[in-house]
Amino acid sequence: MKHRTAISLVAAALLLCAVYGIYRLLSSDSVQTTDDAYVRADSVFVSSRVSGQVAKVWVEDDEAVQVGQPLVELDDRDFAVARAAAAAGVQGAEAEIKNLSAGIERQAAVIDQAAATTRSTAALIKFAEYNAQRYLNLSASGAGTQQERQKAEADLHRLQATRDRDDAARVAALKTLDVLKAQREAARAILARDEAALRQADLNLSYTKIAAPQAGMVGQRSVRVGAYVSQGQPLLAVVPLAQAFVVANFRETQLSHMRQNQRVEIRVDSVAGQRFSGRIASVAPASGVSFSEIAPDNATGNFTKVTQRIPVKIVFDADQQGLERLRVGMSVVVSVDTAQEQ
């Protein structure tokens, strides 16, 4: 009886070992691992949008910064002068528009005056025509003198000439009004141009104060007080370590069953003894060599198949101890259990 029990125990142990071995064999096939992986982050190189001399540097190397925190300040005196000149241009254009608007209002009064003068002259002409006809009739009947008839006709001709002059003056006043309106439109265009110049001057003045575009840690700081920087010149980098991720380069043969959101185990070389968790965020659309300036062309000559590597982006799970110790460029080892659906 004892021998049977011992044999049964041994058989059960052997069966368990066999099952465990098969499980390990199968599970090892589903777990894909690579050590061609590194910590990355979407770092931002902060540049100056204007040229100028550095007046202040508010941060040190490796200092943590927040969004909007001042980083660098340029000497803004030249930009302040340019802004004052632009503001003066706007004020001058506004004054010119007011002057022309007042001239337009005055010209409207001049036109009304010319129209009134024309109507008055027309009334005098009407009376002169009646008067000339009356003296003509008197002269024809012998009741009036030739001199009176001639004087009445001369008065009529003089008033007709005055009417022509008044009509011309009214037309000139109307044309002058059109000219003033055109000048006002030109002044408004100049004002719009000067206002745009003022806005640009305000922007240039604001560009002298450079702030952090995102939260992170300062790195590769090359800016120093007193240095002259050019437009677009990189001054420092802001590395968002809180949003660090891993780029793992898997062989194309390892990607058969990889899917987005599958769980990932991450081991960082510099953080020994600790394993981080994460998930697959995305798989790159092409291998790294596909984006090289001189891509390989396998359409000519002899061909040797080379297994390519495809970058896979992996993000860390939040609130893990030790994440603050991560630095961009660190080497890691990642393992993905492709047996899971997600």
CSV table of N, CA and C in Angstrom, one decimal, residues 222-342:
chain,number,residue,atom,x,y,z
A,222,SER,N,22.3,76.4,-23.3
A,222,SER,CA,23.5,77.0,-23.9
A,222,SER,C,23.4,78.5,-23.7
A,223,VAL,N,22.3,79.1,-23.3
A,223,VAL,CA,22.2,80.5,-23.2
A,223,VAL,C,22.8,81.1,-21.9
A,224,ARG,N,23.5,82.2,-22.1
A,224,ARG,CA,24.1,82.9,-21.0
A,224,ARG,C,23.8,84.4,-21.0
A,225,VAL,N,23.9,85.0,-19.9
A,225,VAL,CA,23.6,86.5,-19.8
A,225,VAL,C,24.7,87.2,-20.6
A,226,GLY,N,24.3,88.2,-21.4
A,226,GLY,CA,25.2,89.0,-22.2
A,226,GLY,C,25.4,88.4,-23.6
A,227,ALA,N,25.1,87.2,-23.8
A,227,ALA,CA,25.2,86.6,-25.2
A,227,ALA,C,24.2,87.2,-26.1
A,228,TYR,N,24.6,87.4,-27.4
A,228,TYR,CA,23.7,87.8,-28.4
A,228,TYR,C,23.1,86.6,-29.1
A,229,VAL,N,21.8,86.5,-29.1
A,229,VAL,CA,21.1,85.3,-29.8
A,229,VAL,C,20.4,85.8,-31.0
A,230,SER,N,20.4,84.9,-32.0
A,230,SER,CA,19.7,85.2,-33.2
A,230,SER,C,18.3,84.6,-33.2
A,231,GLN,N,17.5,85.1,-34.1
A,231,GLN,CA,16.1,84.6,-34.3
A,231,GLN,C,16.2,83.1,-34.6
A,232,GLY,N,15.5,82.3,-33.9
A,232,GLY,CA,15.4,80.8,-34.2
A,232,GLY,C,16.6,80.0,-33.6
A,233,GLN,N,17.5,80.7,-32.9
A,233,GLN,CA,18.6,80.0,-32.2
A,233,GLN,C,18.1,79.2,-31.0
A,234,PRO,N,18.4,77.9,-30.9
A,234,PRO,CA,18.0,77.1,-29.7
A,234,PRO,C,18.8,77.6,-28.5
A,235,LEU,N,18.0,77.8,-27.4
A,235,LEU,CA,18.6,78.3,-26.2
A,235,LEU,C,18.7,77.2,-25.1
A,236,LEU,N,17.7,76.4,-25.0
A,236,LEU,CA,17.7,75.3,-24.1
A,236,LEU,C,16.6,74.3,-24.4
A,237,ALA,N,16.6,73.2,-23.8
A,237,ALA,CA,15.5,72.2,-24.0
A,237,ALA,C,14.7,72.0,-22.7
A,238,VAL,N,13.4,71.8,-22.9
A,238,VAL,CA,12.5,71.4,-21.8
A,238,VAL,C,12.1,70.0,-22.0
A,239,VAL,N,12.5,69.1,-21.1
A,239,VAL,CA,12.2,67.7,-21.2
A,239,VAL,C,11.0,67.3,-20.3
A,240,PRO,N,9.9,66.9,-20.8
A,240,PRO,CA,8.7,66.5,-20.0
A,240,PRO,C,8.9,65.1,-19.4
A,241,LEU,N,9.6,65.0,-18.4
A,241,LEU,CA,9.9,63.6,-17.8
A,241,LEU,C,8.6,63.0,-17.3
A,242,ALA,N,7.6,63.8,-16.9
A,242,ALA,CA,6.4,63.2,-16.4
A,242,ALA,C,5.6,62.5,-17.5
A,243,GLN,N,5.9,62.8,-18.8
A,243,GLN,CA,5.2,62.2,-19.9
A,243,GLN,C,6.2,61.3,-20.7
A,244,ALA,N,7.2,60.8,-20.0
A,244,ALA,CA,8.2,59.9,-20.6
A,244,ALA,C,7.5,58.6,-21.1
A,245,PHE,N,8.1,58.1,-22.2
A,245,PHE,CA,7.6,56.8,-22.7
A,245,PHE,C,8.7,56.0,-23.2
A,246,VAL,N,8.5,54.8,-23.7
A,246,VAL,CA,9.5,53.9,-24.2
A,246,VAL,C,9.3,53.6,-25.7
A,247,VAL,N,10.3,53.7,-26.4
A,247,VAL,CA,10.3,53.2,-27.8
A,247,VAL,C,11.1,51.9,-27.9
A,248,ALA,N,10.4,50.8,-28.2
A,248,ALA,CA,11.1,49.5,-28.3
A,248,ALA,C,11.1,49.1,-29.7
A,249,ASN,N,12.2,48.7,-30.2
A,249,ASN,CA,12.4,48.2,-31.6
A,249,ASN,C,12.3,46.7,-31.6
A,250,PHE,N,11.1,46.2,-32.0
A,250,PHE,CA,10.9,44.8,-32.1
A,250,PHE,C,11.2,44.3,-33.5
A,251,ARG,N,11.7,43.1,-33.6
A,251,ARG,CA,11.9,42.5,-34.9
A,251,ARG,C,10.5,42.3,-35.5
A,252,GLU,N,10.4,42.4,-36.8
A,252,GLU,CA,9.1,42.3,-37.5
A,252,GLU,C,8.5,40.9,-37.3
A,253,THR,N,9.3,39.9,-37.0
A,253,THR,CA,8.7,38.6,-36.7
A,253,THR,C,8.1,38.5,-35.3
A,254,GLN,N,8.3,39.5,-34.5
A,254,GLN,CA,7.7,39.5,-33.2
A,254,GLN,C,6.4,40.2,-33.1
A,255,LEU,N,6.0,40.8,-34.2
A,255,LEU,CA,4.8,41.7,-34.2
A,255,LEU,C,3.5,41.0,-34.6
A,256,SER,N,3.6,39.7,-34.9
A,256,SER,CA,2.4,39.0,-35.4
A,256,SER,C,1.2,39.2,-34.5
A,257,HIS,N,1.3,39.1,-33.2
A,257,HIS,CA,0.2,39.1,-32.3
A,257,HIS,C,0.2,40.4,-31.4
A,258,MET,N,1.0,41.4,-31.7
A,258,MET,CA,1.0,42.6,-30.9
A,258,MET,C,-0.2,43.4,-31.3
A,259,ARG,N,-0.8,44.0,-30.2
A,259,ARG,CA,-2.0,44.8,-30.4
A,259,ARG,C,-1.9,46.0,-29.5
A,260,GLN,N,-2.6,47.1,-29.9
A,260,GLN,CA,-2.6,48.3,-29.0
A,260,GLN,C,-3.3,47.9,-27.7
A,261,ASN,N,-2.7,48.6,-26.6
A,261,ASN,CA,-3.2,48.4,-25.2
A,261,ASN,C,-2.8,47.1,-24.6
A,262,GLN,N,-2.0,46.3,-25.2
A,262,GLN,CA,-1.5,45.1,-24.5
A,262,GLN,C,-0.6,45.5,-23.4
A,263,ARG,N,-0.6,44.7,-22.3
A,263,ARG,CA,0.2,45.0,-21.2
A,263,ARG,C,1.6,44.7,-21.4
A,264,VAL,N,2.5,45.6,-20.8
A,264,VAL,CA,4.0,45.5,-21.1
A,264,VAL,C,4.7,45.5,-19.7
A,265,GLU,N,5.7,44.7,-19.6
A,265,GLU,CA,6.6,44.7,-18.4
A,265,GLU,C,7.8,45.4,-18.8
A,266,ILE,N,8.3,46.4,-18.0
A,266,ILE,CA,9.4,47.2,-18.4
A,266,ILE,C,10.5,47.2,-17.3
A,267,ARG,N,11.7,46.8,-17.7
A,267,ARG,CA,12.8,46.8,-16.7
A,267,ARG,C,13.8,47.9,-17.2
A,268,VAL,N,14.1,48.8,-16.3
A,268,VAL,CA,15.1,49.9,-16.6
A,268,VAL,C,16.4,49.5,-16.0
A,269,ASP,N,17.5,49.6,-16.8
A,269,ASP,CA,18.8,49.2,-16.4
A,269,ASP,C,19.3,49.9,-15.1
A,270,SER,N,18.9,51.3,-15.1
A,270,SER,CA,19.4,52.1,-14.0
A,270,SER,C,18.6,51.9,-12.7
A,271,VAL,N,17.4,51.3,-12.8
A,271,VAL,CA,16.6,51.1,-11.6
A,271,VAL,C,16.5,49.6,-11.4
A,272,ALA,N,17.6,49.0,-10.9
A,272,ALA,CA,17.7,47.6,-10.7
A,272,ALA,C,16.7,47.1,-9.7
A,273,GLY,N,16.1,45.9,-10.0
A,273,GLY,CA,15.2,45.2,-9.1
A,273,GLY,C,13.8,45.7,-9.1
A,274,GLN,N,13.5,46.7,-10.0
A,274,GLN,CA,12.1,47.2,-10.1
A,274,GLN,C,11.6,47.0,-11.5
A,275,ARG,N,10.4,46.6,-11.6
A,275,ARG,CA,9.7,46.3,-12.8
A,275,ARG,C,8.5,47.3,-13.0
A,276,PHE,N,8.5,48.0,-14.0
A,276,PHE,CA,7.4,49.0,-14.3
A,276,PHE,C,6.4,48.3,-15.2
A,277,SER,N,5.2,48.8,-15.1
A,277,SER,CA,4.1,48.3,-16.0
A,277,SER,C,3.7,49.4,-17.0
A,278,GLY,N,3.2,49.0,-18.1
A,278,GLY,CA,2.8,49.9,-19.1
A,278,GLY,C,1.9,49.2,-20.2
A,279,ARG,N,1.7,49.9,-21.3
A,279,ARG,CA,0.8,49.3,-22.3
A,279,ARG,C,1.3,49.8,-23.7
A,280,ILE,N,1.0,49.1,-24.7
A,280,ILE,CA,1.4,49.5,-26.0
A,280,ILE,C,0.4,50.6,-26.5
A,281,ALA,N,1.0,51.7,-26.8
A,281,ALA,CA,0.3,52.9,-27.3
A,281,ALA,C,0.1,52.8,-28.8
A,282,SER,N,1.1,52.5,-29.6
A,282,SER,CA,1.0,52.4,-31.0
A,282,SER,C,2.2,51.7,-31.6
A,283,VAL,N,2.0,51.3,-32.8
A,283,VAL,CA,3.1,50.6,-33.6
A,283,VAL,C,3.4,51.5,-34.8
A,284,ALA,N,4.7,51.8,-35.0
A,284,ALA,CA,5.1,52.8,-36.0
A,284,ALA,C,4.6,52.3,-37.4
A,285,PRO,N,4.4,53.2,-38.3
A,285,PRO,CA,3.9,52.8,-39.7
A,285,PRO,C,5.0,52.3,-40.6
A,286,ALA,N,6.3,52.4,-40.1
A,286,ALA,CA,7.4,52.0,-41.0
A,286,ALA,C,8.6,51.7,-40.1
A,287,SER,N,9.6,51.0,-40.6
A,287,SER,CA,10.8,50.8,-39.9
A,287,SER,C,11.6,52.0,-39.9
A,288,GLY,N,12.6,52.1,-39.0
A,288,GLY,CA,13.4,53.3,-38.9
A,288,GLY,C,14.2,53.6,-40.2
A,289,VAL,N,14.7,52.5,-40.8
A,289,VAL,CA,15.5,52.8,-42.0
A,289,VAL,C,14.6,53.3,-43.2
A,290,SER,N,13.3,53.2,-43.1
A,290,SER,CA,12.5,53.7,-44.2
A,290,SER,C,12.5,55.2,-44.2
A,291,PHE,N,12.8,55.8,-43.1
A,291,PHE,CA,12.8,57.3,-43.0
A,291,PHE,C,14.2,57.9,-43.2
A,292,SER,N,15.2,57.1,-43.4
A,292,SER,CA,16.5,57.6,-43.6
A,292,SER,C,16.6,58.3,-44.9
A,293,GLU,N,17.6,59.3,-45.0
A,293,GLU,CA,17.7,60.1,-46.2
A,293,GLU,C,18.1,59.2,-47.4
A,294,ILE,N,18.9,58.2,-47.2
A,294,ILE,CA,19.2,57.3,-48.3
A,294,ILE,C,18.7,55.9,-47.9
A,295,ALA,N,17.5,55.6,-48.4
A,295,ALA,CA,16.8,54.4,-48.1
A,295,ALA,C,17.5,53.2,-48.9
A,296,PRO,N,17.6,52.0,-48.4
A,296,PRO,CA,18.1,50.9,-49.2
A,296,PRO,C,17.2,50.5,-50.3
A,297,ASP,N,17.8,50.2,-51.4
A,297,ASP,CA,17.1,49.8,-52.6
A,297,ASP,C,17.5,48.3,-52.9
A,298,ASN,N,16.5,47.4,-52.7
A,298,ASN,CA,16.8,46.0,-52.9
A,298,ASN,C,16.4,45.5,-54.3
A,299,ALA,N,16.1,46.4,-55.2
A,299,ALA,CA,15.7,46.0,-56.5
A,299,ALA,C,16.8,45.7,-57.5
A,300,THR,N,18.0,45.9,-57.1
A,300,THR,CA,19.2,45.6,-57.9
A,300,THR,C,20.2,44.8,-57.2
A,301,GLY,N,21.0,44.1,-58.0
A,301,GLY,CA,22.1,43.3,-57.4
A,301,GLY,C,21.6,42.1,-56.6
A,302,ASN,N,22.5,41.5,-55.9
A,302,ASN,CA,22.2,40.4,-55.0
A,302,ASN,C,21.4,40.8,-53.8
A,303,PHE,N,20.6,40.0,-53.3
A,303,PHE,CA,19.7,40.3,-52.2
A,303,PHE,C,19.9,39.3,-51.1
A,304,THR,N,20.1,39.9,-49.9
A,304,THR,CA,20.1,39.1,-48.7
A,304,THR,C,19.1,39.6,-47.7
A,305,LYS,N,18.1,38.8,-47.3
A,305,LYS,CA,17.0,39.2,-46.5
A,305,LYS,C,17.5,39.5,-45.1
A,306,VAL,N,17.2,40.7,-44.6
A,306,VAL,CA,17.6,41.2,-43.3
A,306,VAL,C,16.3,41.5,-42.5
A,307,THR,N,16.1,40.9,-41.4
A,307,THR,CA,14.9,41.1,-40.6
A,307,THR,C,14.9,42.5,-40.0
A,308,GLN,N,13.9,43.3,-40.3
A,308,GLN,CA,13.8,44.7,-39.9
A,308,GLN,C,13.2,44.8,-38.5
A,309,ARG,N,13.4,45.9,-37.9
A,309,ARG,CA,12.9,46.3,-36.6
A,309,ARG,C,11.9,47.4,-36.8
A,310,ILE,N,10.7,47.3,-36.1
A,310,ILE,CA,9.7,48.3,-36.1
A,310,ILE,C,9.5,48.9,-34.8
A,311,PRO,N,9.6,50.2,-34.7
A,311,PRO,CA,9.4,50.9,-33.4
A,311,PRO,C,8.0,50.7,-32.8
A,312,VAL,N,7.9,50.5,-31.5
A,312,VAL,CA,6.7,50.3,-30.8
A,312,VAL,C,6.7,51.3,-29.7
A,313,LYS,N,5.7,52.2,-29.6
A,313,LYS,CA,5.6,53.1,-28.5
A,313,LYS,C,4.9,52.5,-27.3
A,314,ILE,N,5.5,52.6,-26.1
A,314,ILE,CA,4.9,52.1,-24.9
A,314,ILE,C,4.9,53.2,-23.9
A,315,VAL,N,3.7,53.3,-23.2
A,315,VAL,CA,3.5,54.4,-22.2
A,315,VAL,C,3.5,53.7,-20.9
A,316,PHE,N,4.0,54.4,-19.9
A,316,PHE,CA,4.0,53.9,-18.5
A,316,PHE,C,2.6,54.1,-17.9
A,317,ASP,N,2.2,53.1,-17.0
A,317,ASP,CA,1.1,53.3,-16.1
A,317,ASP,C,1.4,54.4,-15.1
A,318,ALA,N,0.4,55.2,-14.8
A,318,ALA,CA,0.6,56.3,-13.9
A,318,ALA,C,0.8,55.9,-12.4
A,319,ASP,N,1.3,56.8,-11.6
A,319,ASP,CA,1.4,56.6,-10.2
A,319,ASP,C,2.2,55.3,-9.8
A,320,GLN,N,3.4,55.2,-10.5
A,320,GLN,CA,4.3,54.1,-10.1
A,320,GLN,C,5.5,54.6,-9.4
A,321,GLN,N,5.9,54.0,-8.4
A,321,GLN,CA,7.1,54.4,-7.6
A,321,GLN,C,8.3,54.2,-8.5
A,322,GLY,N,9.2,55.2,-8.5
A,322,GLY,CA,10.4,55.2,-9.2
A,322,GLY,C,10.4,55.9,-10.6
A,323,LEU,N,9.2,56.3,-11.1
A,323,LEU,CA,9.1,57.0,-12.4
A,323,LEU,C,9.9,58.2,-12.4
A,324,GLU,N,10.0,58.9,-11.2
A,324,GLU,CA,10.8,60.2,-11.2
A,324,GLU,C,12.2,60.0,-11.5
A,325,ARG,N,12.7,58.7,-11.4
A,325,ARG,CA,14.1,58.5,-11.6
A,325,ARG,C,14.5,58.3,-13.1
A,326,LEU,N,13.4,58.2,-13.9
A,326,LEU,CA,13.7,57.9,-15.3
A,326,LEU,C,14.3,59.2,-16.0
A,327,ARG,N,15.1,58.9,-17.0
A,327,ARG,CA,15.8,60.0,-17.8
A,327,ARG,C,15.7,59.5,-19.2
A,328,VAL,N,15.6,60.5,-20.1
A,328,VAL,CA,15.5,60.2,-21.5
A,328,VAL,C,16.8,59.6,-22.0
A,329,GLY,N,16.7,58.6,-22.8
A,329,GLY,CA,17.9,57.9,-23.3
A,329,GLY,C,18.3,56.6,-22.5
A,330,MET,N,17.7,56.4,-21.3
A,330,MET,CA,18.0,55.2,-20.6
A,330,MET,C,17.6,53.9,-21.3
A,331,SER,N,18.4,52.9,-21.2
A,331,SER,CA,18.2,51.6,-21.8
A,331,SER,C,17.2,50.8,-21.0
A,332,VAL,N,16.3,50.1,-21.6
A,332,VAL,CA,15.3,49.3,-20.9
A,332,VAL,C,15.1,48.0,-21.6
A,333,VAL,N,14.5,47.1,-20.9
A,333,VAL,CA,14.2,45.8,-21.5
A,333,VAL,C,12.6,45.6,-21.3
A,334,VAL,N,11.9,45.4,-22.4
A,334,VAL,CA,10.5,45.3,-22.4
A,334,VAL,C,10.0,43.9,-22.8
A,335,SER,N,9.0,43.5,-22.2
A,335,SER,CA,8.4,42.1,-22.5
A,335,SER,C,6.9,42.3,-22.7
A,336,VAL,N,6.4,41.8,-23.8
A,336,VAL,CA,4.9,41.9,-24.1
A,336,VAL,C,4.4,40.5,-24.2
A,337,ASP,N,3.3,40.3,-23.4
A,337,ASP,CA,2.6,39.0,-23.5
A,337,ASP,C,1.5,39.1,-24.5
A,338,THR,N,1.9,38.6,-25.7
A,338,THR,CA,1.0,38.7,-26.9
A,338,THR,C,-0.2,37.7,-26.8
A,339,ALA,N,-0.2,36.9,-25.8
A,339,ALA,CA,-1.4,36.0,-25.7
A,339,ALA,C,-2.6,36.7,-25.3
A,340,GLN,N,-2.5,37.9,-24.6
A,340,GLN,CA,-3.6,38.7,-24.2
A,340,GLN,C,-4.2,39.4,-25.4
A,341,GLU,N,-5.5,39.6,-25.4
A,341,GLU,CA,-6.1,40.3,-26.5
A,341,GLU,C,-5.8,41.8,-26.4
A,342,GLN,N,-5.8,42.4,-25.2
A,342,GLN,CA,-5.5,43.8,-25.0
A,342,GLN,C,-4.7,43.9,-23.6
